[in-house]
PDB file of C-alpha atoms and ligand atoms in Angstrom:
ATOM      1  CA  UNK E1254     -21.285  -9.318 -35.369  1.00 95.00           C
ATOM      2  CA  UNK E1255     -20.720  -5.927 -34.071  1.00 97.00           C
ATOM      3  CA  UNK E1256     -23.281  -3.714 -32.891  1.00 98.00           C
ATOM      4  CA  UNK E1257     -23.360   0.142 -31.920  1.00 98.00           C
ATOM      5  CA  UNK E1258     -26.162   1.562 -29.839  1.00 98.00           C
ATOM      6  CA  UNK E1259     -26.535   5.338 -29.742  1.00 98.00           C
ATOM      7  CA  UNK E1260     -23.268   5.599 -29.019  1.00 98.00           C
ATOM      8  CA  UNK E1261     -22.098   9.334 -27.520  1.00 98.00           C
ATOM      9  CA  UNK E1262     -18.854  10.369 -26.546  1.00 98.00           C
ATOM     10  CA  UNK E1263     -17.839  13.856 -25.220  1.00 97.00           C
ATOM     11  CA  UNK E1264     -14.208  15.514 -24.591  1.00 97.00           C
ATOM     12  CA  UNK E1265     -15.129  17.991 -22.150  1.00 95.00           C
ATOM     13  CA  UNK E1266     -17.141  19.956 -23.720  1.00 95.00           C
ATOM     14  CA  UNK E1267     -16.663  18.466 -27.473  1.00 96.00           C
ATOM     15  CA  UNK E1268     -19.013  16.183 -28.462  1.00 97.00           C
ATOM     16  CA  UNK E1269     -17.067  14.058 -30.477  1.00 98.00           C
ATOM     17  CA  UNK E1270     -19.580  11.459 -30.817  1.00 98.00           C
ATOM     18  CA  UNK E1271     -23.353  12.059 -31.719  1.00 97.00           C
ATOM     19  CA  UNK E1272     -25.740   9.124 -31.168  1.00 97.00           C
ATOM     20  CA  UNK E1273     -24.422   6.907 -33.861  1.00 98.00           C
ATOM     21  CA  UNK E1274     -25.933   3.303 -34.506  1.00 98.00           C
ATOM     22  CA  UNK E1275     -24.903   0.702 -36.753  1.00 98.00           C
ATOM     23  CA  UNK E1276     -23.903  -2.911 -37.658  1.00 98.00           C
ATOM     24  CA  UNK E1277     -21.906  -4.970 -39.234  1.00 97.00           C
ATOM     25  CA  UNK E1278     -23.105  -8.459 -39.332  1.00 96.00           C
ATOM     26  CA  UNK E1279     -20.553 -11.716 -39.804  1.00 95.00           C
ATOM     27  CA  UNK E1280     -18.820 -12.069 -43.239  1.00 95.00           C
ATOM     28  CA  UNK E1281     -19.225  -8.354 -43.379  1.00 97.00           C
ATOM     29  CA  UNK E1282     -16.492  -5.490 -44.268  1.00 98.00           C
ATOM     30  CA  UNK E1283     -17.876  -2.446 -42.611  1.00 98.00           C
ATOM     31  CA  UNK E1284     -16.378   1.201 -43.326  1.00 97.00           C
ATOM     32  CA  UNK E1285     -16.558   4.651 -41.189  1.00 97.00           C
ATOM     33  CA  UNK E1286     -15.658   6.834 -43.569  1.00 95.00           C
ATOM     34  CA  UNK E1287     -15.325  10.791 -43.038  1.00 93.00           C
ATOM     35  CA  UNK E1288     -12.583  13.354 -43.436  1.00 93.00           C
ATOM     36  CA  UNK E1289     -10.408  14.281 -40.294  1.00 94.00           C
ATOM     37  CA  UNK E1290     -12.041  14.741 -37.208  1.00 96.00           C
ATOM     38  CA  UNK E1291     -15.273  13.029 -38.050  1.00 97.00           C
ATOM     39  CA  UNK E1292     -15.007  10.733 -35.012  1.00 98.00           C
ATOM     40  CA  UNK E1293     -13.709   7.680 -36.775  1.00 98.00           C
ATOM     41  CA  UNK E1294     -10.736   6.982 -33.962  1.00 98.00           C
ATOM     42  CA  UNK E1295     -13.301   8.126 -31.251  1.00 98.00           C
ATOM     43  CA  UNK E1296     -15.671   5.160 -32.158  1.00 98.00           C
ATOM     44  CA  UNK E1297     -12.689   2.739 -32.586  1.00 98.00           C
ATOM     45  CA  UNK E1298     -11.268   3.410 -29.698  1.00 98.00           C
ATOM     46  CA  UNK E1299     -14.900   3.001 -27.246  1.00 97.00           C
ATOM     47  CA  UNK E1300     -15.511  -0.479 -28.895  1.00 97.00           C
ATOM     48  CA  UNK E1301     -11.885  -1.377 -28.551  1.00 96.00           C
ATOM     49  CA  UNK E1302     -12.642  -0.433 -24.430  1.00 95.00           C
ATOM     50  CA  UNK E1303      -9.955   2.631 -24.365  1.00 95.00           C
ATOM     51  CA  UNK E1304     -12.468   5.802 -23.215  1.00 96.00           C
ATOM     52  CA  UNK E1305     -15.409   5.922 -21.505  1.00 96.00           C
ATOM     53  CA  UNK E1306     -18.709   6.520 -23.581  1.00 97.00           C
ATOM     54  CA  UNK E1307     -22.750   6.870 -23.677  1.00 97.00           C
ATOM     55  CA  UNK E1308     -24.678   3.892 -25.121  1.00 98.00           C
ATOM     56  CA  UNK E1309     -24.047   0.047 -25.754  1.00 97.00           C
ATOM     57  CA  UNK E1310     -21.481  -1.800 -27.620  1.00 98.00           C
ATOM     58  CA  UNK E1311     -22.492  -5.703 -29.134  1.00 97.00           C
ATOM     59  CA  UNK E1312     -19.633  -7.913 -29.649  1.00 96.00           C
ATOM     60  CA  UNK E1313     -21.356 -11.610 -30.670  1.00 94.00           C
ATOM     61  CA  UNK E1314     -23.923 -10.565 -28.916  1.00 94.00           C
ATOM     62  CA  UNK E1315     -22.115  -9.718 -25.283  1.00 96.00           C
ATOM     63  CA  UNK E1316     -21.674  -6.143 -24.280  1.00 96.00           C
ATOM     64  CA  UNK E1317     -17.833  -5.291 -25.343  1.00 95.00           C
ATOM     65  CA  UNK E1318     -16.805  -4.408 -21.791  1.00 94.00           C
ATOM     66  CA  UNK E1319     -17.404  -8.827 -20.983  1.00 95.00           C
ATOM     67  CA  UNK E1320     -13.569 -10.484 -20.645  1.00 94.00           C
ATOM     68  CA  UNK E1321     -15.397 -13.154 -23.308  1.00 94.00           C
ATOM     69  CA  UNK E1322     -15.736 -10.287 -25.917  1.00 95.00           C
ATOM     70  CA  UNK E1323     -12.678  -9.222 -25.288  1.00 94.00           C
ATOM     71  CA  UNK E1324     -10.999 -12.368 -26.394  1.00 94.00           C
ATOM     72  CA  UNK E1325     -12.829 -12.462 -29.704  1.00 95.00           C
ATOM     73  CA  UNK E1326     -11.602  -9.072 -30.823  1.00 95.00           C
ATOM     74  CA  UNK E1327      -8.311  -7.374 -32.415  1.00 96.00           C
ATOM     75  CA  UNK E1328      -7.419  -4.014 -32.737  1.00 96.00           C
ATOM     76  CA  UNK E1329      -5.177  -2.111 -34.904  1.00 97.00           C
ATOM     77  CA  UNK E1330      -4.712   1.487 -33.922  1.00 96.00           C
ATOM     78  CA  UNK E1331      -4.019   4.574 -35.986  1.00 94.00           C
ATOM     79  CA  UNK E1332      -0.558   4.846 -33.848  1.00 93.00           C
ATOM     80  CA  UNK E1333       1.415   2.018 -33.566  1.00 93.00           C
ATOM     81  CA  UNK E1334       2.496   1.365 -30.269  1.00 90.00           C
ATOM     82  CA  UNK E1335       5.439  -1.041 -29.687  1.00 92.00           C
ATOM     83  CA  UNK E1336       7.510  -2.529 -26.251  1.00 92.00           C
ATOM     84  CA  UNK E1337      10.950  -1.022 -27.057  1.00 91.00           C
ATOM     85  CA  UNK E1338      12.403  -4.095 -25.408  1.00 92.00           C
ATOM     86  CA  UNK E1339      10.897  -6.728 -27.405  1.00 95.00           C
ATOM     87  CA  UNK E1340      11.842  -8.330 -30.876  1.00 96.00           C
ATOM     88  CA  UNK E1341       9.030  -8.411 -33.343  1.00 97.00           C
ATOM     89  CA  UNK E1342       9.004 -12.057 -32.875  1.00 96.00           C
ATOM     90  CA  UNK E1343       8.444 -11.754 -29.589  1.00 97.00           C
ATOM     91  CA  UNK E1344       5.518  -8.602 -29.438  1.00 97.00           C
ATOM     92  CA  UNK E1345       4.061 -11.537 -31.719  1.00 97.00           C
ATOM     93  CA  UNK E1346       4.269 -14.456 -29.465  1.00 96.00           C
ATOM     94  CA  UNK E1347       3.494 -12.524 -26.088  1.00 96.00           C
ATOM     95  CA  UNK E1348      -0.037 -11.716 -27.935  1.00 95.00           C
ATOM     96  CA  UNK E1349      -0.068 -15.355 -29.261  1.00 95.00           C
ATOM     97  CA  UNK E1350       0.121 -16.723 -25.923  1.00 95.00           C
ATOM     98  CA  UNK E1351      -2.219 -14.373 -23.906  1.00 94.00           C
ATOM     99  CA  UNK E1352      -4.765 -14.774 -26.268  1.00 95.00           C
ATOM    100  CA  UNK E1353      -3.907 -18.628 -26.413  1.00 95.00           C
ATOM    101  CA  UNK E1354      -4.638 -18.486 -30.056  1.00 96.00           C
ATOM    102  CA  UNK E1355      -4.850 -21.618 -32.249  1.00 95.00           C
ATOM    103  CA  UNK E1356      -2.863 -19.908 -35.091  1.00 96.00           C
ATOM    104  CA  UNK E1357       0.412 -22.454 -36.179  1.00 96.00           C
ATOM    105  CA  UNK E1358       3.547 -21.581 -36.840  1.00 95.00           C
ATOM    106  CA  UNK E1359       3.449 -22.336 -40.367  1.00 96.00           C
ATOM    107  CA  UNK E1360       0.082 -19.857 -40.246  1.00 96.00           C
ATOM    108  CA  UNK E1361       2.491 -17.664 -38.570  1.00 96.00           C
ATOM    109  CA  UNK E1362       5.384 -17.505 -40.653  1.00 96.00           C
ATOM    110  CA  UNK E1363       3.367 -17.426 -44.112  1.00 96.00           C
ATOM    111  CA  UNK E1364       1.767 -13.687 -42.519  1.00 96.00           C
ATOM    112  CA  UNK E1365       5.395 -12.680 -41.780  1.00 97.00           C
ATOM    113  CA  UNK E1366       6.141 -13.582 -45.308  1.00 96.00           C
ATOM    114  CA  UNK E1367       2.886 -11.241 -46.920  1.00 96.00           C
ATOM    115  CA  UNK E1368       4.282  -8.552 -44.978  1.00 96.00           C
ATOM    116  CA  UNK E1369       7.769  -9.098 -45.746  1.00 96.00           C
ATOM    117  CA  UNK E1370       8.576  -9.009 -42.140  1.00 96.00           C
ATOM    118  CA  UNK E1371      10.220 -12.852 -42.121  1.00 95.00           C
ATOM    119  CA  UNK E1372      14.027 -11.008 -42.041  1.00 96.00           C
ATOM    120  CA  UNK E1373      12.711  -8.541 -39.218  1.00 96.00           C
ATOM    121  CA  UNK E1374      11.716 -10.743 -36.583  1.00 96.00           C
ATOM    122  CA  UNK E1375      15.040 -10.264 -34.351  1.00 96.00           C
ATOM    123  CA  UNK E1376      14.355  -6.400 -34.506  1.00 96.00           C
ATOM    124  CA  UNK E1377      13.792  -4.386 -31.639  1.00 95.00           C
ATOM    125  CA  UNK E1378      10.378  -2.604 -31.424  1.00 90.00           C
ATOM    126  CA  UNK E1379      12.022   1.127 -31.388  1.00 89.00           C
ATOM    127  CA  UNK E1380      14.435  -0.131 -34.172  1.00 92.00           C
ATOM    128  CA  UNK E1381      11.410  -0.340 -36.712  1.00 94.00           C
ATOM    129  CA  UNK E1382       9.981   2.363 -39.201  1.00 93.00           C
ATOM    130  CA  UNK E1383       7.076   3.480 -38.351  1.00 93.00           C
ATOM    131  CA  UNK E1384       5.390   1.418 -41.514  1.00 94.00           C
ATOM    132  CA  UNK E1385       7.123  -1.553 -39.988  1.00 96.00           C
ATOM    133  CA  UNK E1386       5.707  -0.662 -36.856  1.00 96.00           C
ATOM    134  CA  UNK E1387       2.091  -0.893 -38.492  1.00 96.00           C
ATOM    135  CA  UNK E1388       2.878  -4.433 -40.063  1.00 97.00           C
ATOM    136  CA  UNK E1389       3.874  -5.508 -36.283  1.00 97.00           C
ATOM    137  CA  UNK E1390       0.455  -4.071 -35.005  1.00 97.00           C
ATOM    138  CA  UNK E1391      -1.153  -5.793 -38.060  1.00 97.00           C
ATOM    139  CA  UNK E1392       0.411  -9.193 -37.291  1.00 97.00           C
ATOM    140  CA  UNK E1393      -0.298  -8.764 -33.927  1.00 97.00           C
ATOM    141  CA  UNK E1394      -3.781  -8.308 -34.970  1.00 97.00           C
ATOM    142  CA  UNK E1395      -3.993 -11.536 -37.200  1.00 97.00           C
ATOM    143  CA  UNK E1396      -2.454 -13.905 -34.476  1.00 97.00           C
ATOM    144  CA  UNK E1397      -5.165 -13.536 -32.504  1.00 96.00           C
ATOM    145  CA  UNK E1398      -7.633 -15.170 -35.365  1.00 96.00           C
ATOM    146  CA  UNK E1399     -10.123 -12.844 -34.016  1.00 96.00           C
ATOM    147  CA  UNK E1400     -13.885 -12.746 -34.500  1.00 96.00           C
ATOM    148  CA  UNK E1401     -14.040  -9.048 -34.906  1.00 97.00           C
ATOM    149  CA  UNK E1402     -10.891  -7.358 -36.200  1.00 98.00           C
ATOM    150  CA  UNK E1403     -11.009  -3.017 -35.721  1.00 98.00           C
ATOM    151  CA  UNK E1404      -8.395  -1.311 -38.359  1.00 98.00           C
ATOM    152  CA  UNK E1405      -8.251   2.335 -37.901  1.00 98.00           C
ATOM    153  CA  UNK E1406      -6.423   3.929 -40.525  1.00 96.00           C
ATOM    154  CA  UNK E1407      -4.623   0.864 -41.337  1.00 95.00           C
ATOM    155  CA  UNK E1408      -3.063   1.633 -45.038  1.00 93.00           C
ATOM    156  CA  UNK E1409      -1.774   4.927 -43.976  1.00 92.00           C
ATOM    157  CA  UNK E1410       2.031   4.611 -43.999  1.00 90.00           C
ATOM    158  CA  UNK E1411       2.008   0.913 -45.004  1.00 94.00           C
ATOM    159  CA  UNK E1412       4.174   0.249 -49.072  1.00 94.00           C
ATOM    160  CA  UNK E1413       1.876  -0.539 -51.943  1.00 93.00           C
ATOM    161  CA  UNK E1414       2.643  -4.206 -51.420  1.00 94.00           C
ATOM    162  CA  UNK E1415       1.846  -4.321 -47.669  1.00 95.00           C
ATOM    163  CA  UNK E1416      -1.353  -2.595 -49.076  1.00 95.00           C
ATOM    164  CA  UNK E1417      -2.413  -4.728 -51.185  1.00 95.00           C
ATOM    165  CA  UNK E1418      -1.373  -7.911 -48.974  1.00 96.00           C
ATOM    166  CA  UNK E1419      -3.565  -6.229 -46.418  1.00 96.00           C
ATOM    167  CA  UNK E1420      -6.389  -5.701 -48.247  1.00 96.00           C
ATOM    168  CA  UNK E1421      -6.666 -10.020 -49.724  1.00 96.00           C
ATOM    169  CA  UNK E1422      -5.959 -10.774 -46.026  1.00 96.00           C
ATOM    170  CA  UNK E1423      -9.302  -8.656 -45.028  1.00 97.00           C
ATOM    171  CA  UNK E1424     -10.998 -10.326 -48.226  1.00 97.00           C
ATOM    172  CA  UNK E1425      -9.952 -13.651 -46.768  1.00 96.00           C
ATOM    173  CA  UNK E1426     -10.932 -12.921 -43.162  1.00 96.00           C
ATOM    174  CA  UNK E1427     -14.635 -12.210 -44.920  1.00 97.00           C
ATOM    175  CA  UNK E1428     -14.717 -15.154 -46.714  1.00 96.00           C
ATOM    176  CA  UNK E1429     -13.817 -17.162 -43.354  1.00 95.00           C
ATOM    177  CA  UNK E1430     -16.914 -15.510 -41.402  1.00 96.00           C
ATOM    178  CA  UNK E1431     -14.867 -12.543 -39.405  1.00 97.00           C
ATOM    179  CA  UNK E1432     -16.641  -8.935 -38.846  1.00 98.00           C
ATOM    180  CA  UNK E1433     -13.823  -6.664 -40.015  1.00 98.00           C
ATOM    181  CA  UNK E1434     -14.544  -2.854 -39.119  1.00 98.00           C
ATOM    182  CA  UNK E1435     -12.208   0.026 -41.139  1.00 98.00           C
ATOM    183  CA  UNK E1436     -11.481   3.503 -41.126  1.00 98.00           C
ATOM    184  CA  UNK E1437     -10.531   5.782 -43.437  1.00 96.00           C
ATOM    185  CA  UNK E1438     -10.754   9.060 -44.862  1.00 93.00           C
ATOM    186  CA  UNK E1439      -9.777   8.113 -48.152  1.00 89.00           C
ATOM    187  CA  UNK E1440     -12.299   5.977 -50.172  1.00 87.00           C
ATOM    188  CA  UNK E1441      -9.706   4.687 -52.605  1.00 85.00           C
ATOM    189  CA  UNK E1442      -7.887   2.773 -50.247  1.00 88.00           C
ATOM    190  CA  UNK E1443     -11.481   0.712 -49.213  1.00 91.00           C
ATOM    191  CA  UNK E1444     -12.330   0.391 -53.135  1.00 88.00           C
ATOM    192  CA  UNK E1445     -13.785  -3.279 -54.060  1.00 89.00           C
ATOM    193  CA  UNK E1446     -13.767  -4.509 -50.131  1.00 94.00           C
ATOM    194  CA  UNK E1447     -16.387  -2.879 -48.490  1.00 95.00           C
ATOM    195  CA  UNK E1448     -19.779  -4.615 -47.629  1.00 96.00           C
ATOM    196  CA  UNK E1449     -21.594  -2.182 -45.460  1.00 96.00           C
ATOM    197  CA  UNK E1450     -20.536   1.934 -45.768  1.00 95.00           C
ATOM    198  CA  UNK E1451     -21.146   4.568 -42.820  1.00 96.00           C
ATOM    199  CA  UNK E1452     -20.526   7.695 -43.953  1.00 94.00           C
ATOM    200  CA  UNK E1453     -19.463  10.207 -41.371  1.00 96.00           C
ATOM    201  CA  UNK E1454     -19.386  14.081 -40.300  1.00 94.00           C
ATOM    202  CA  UNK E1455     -18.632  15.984 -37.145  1.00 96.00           C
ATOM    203  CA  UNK E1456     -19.703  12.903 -35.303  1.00 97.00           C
ATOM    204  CA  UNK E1457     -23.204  11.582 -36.788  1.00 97.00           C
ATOM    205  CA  UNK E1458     -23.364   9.163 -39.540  1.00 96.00           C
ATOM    206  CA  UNK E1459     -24.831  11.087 -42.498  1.00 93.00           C
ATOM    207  CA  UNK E1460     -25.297   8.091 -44.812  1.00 91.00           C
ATOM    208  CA  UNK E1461     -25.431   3.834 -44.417  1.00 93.00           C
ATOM    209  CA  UNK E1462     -24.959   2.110 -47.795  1.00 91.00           C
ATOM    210  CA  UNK E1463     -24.571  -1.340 -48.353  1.00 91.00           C
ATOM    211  CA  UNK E1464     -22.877  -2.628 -51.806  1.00 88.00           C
ATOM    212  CA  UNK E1465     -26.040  -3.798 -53.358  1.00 87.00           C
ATOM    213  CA  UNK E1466     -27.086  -0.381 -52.805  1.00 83.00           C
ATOM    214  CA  UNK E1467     -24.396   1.633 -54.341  1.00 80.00           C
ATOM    215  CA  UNK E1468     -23.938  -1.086 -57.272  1.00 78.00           C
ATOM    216  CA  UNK E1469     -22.767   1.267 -60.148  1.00 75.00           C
ATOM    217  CA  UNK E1470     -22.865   4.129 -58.652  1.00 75.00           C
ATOM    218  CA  UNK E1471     -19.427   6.636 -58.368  1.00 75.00           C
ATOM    219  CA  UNK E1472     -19.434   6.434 -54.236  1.00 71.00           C
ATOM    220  CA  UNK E1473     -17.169   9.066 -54.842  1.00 71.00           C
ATOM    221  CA  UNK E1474     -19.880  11.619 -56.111  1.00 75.00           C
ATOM    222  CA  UNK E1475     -21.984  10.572 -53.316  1.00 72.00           C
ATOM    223  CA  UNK E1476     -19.701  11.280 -50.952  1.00 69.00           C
ATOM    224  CA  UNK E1477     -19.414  14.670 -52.091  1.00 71.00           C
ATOM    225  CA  UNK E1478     -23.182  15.109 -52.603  1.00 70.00           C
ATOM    226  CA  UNK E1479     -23.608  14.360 -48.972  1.00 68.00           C
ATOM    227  CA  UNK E1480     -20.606  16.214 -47.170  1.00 66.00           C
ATOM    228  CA  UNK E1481     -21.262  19.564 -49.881  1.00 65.00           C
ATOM    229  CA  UNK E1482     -17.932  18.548 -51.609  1.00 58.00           C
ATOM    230  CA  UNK E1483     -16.019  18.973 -48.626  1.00 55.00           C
ATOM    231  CA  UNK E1484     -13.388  16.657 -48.280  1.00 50.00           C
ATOM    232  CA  UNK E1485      -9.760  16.095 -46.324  1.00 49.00           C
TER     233      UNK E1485
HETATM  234  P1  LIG T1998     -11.202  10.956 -36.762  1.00 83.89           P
HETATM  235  O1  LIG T1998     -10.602   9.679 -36.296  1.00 83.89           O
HETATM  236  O2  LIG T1998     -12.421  10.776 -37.584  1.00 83.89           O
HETATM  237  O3  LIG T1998     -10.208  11.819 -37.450  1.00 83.89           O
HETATM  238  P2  LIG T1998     -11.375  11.573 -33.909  1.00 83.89           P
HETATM  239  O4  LIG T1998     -12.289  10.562 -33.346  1.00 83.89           O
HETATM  240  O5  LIG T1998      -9.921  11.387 -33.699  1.00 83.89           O
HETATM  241  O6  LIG T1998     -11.708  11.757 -35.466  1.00 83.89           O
HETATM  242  O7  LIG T1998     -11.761  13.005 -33.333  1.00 83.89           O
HETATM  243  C1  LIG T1998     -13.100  13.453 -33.237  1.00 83.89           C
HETATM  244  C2  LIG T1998     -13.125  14.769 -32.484  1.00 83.89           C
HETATM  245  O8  LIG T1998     -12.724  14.557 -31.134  1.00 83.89           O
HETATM  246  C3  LIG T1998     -12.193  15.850 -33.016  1.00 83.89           C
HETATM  247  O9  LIG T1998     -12.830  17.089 -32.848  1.00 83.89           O
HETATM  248  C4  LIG T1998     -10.978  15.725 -32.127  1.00 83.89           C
HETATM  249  O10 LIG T1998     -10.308  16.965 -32.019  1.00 83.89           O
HETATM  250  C5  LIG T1998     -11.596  15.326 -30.807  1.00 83.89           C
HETATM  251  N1  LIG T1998     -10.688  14.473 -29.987  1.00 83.89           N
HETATM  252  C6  LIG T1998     -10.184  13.273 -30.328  1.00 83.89           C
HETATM  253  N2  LIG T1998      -9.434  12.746 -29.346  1.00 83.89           N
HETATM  254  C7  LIG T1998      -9.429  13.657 -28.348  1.00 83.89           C
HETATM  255  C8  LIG T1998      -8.831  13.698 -27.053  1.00 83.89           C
HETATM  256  N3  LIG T1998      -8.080  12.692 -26.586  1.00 83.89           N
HETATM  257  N4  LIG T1998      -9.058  14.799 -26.296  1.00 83.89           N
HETATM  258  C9  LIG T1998      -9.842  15.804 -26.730  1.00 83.89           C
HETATM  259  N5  LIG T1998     -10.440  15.828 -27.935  1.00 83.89           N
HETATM  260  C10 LIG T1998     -10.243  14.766 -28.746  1.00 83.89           C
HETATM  261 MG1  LIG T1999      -8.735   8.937 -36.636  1.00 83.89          MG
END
């Protein structure tokens, strides 16, 4: 479970952030969605322990800044960032090993095989693509079997395929009791995933919908009902 407590955050005299609250329980896809700007990253980034912030961050119940809610957490950041001196096979193990996760190799090679990232693996980290670079961050991510998994941005620059394989692996980490948290400015990409929507705008959450709520409805005309058919 992952919970956000009036959470503020200010760059100097940008308040990025506005007293934002909200949860996403176990089992539960959560979504921040909201155009450019919104404060998506700027959330990410305070639960993931990068900036400094206002308010109180849940992980399982421990405060986020605890070394025991650190282990139960992965994050996937807008950016890529790799070690230009290591292989993608080793970027994977080093993360494998200081998170001592359980994950097998078998476990291991099937996610290099979704990705199609099995004939990569000797590759240097600033001989990748940048979409190749995501699908490192994203196995990185997975190895760690994490509790709570944060995915900002994730689909942007990834292939249809990597897309798709992305979106069953968060539908499996669901089903297997994981609190997934994604952003995104573009609702399409979330479509038939999502448990729990916060809907976002120059740094306040302007709407909370679960599924059952929505049901039929086009989310797509709500968003623009709520943001006055502004969108990025
Ligand atoms: P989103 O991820 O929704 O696009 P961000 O969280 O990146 O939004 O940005 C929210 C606001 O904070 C924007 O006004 C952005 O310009 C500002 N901002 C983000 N990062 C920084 C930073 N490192 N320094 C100063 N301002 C920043
Ligand atoms: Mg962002």
């Amino acid at each position: 479970m992952l919970e956000i407590q009036n959470l503020s955050k200010s760059y100097g005299k940008n308040l990025a952030v506005d007293q934002v609250n909200f949860t996403v329980p176990d089992g539960m896809v959560g979504i921040l969605l909201g155009p450019n700007g919104a404060g998506k990253s700027t959330i990410i980034k305070s639960i993931a322990g990068l900036l400094r912030y206002k308010g109180g961050i849940g992980i399982q119940g421990m405060s986020s800044k605890t070394l025991e809610a650190k282990k139960l957490f992965a994050y996937v950041p807008e950016i890529p960032a790799m070690f230009e001196a290591l292989t993608v096979k080793e970027h994977i193990e080093f993360v494998r090993k200081a998170y001592q996760s359980t994950i097998t190799d078998a476990e291991l090679q099937a996610l290099l095989k979704r990705f199609e990232m099995e004939d990569k693996q000797d590759k240097l980290g600033n001989e990748l693509s940048k979409g190749m670079m995501q699908k490192v961050s994203i196995l990185c991510a997975l190895a760690i079997k994490p509790k709570v998994i944060l995915l900002d941005e994730p689909m942007v620059g990834l292939d249809p395929k990597a897309i798709k394989e992305l979106k069953e692996v968060v539908v499996e980490l669901r089903d297997q009791g994981t609190t997934i948290l994604i952003s995104t400015h573009m609702l399409e990409m979330v479509e038939g995933i999502w448990d729990v929507m916060f809907v976002m705008e120059k740094g306040k959450i302007i709407g909370s919908y679960t599924k059952e709520q929505v049901g039929d409805k086009d989310l797509d005309e709500l968003f623009f009902e709520m943001t006055g058919g502004e969108r990025s």
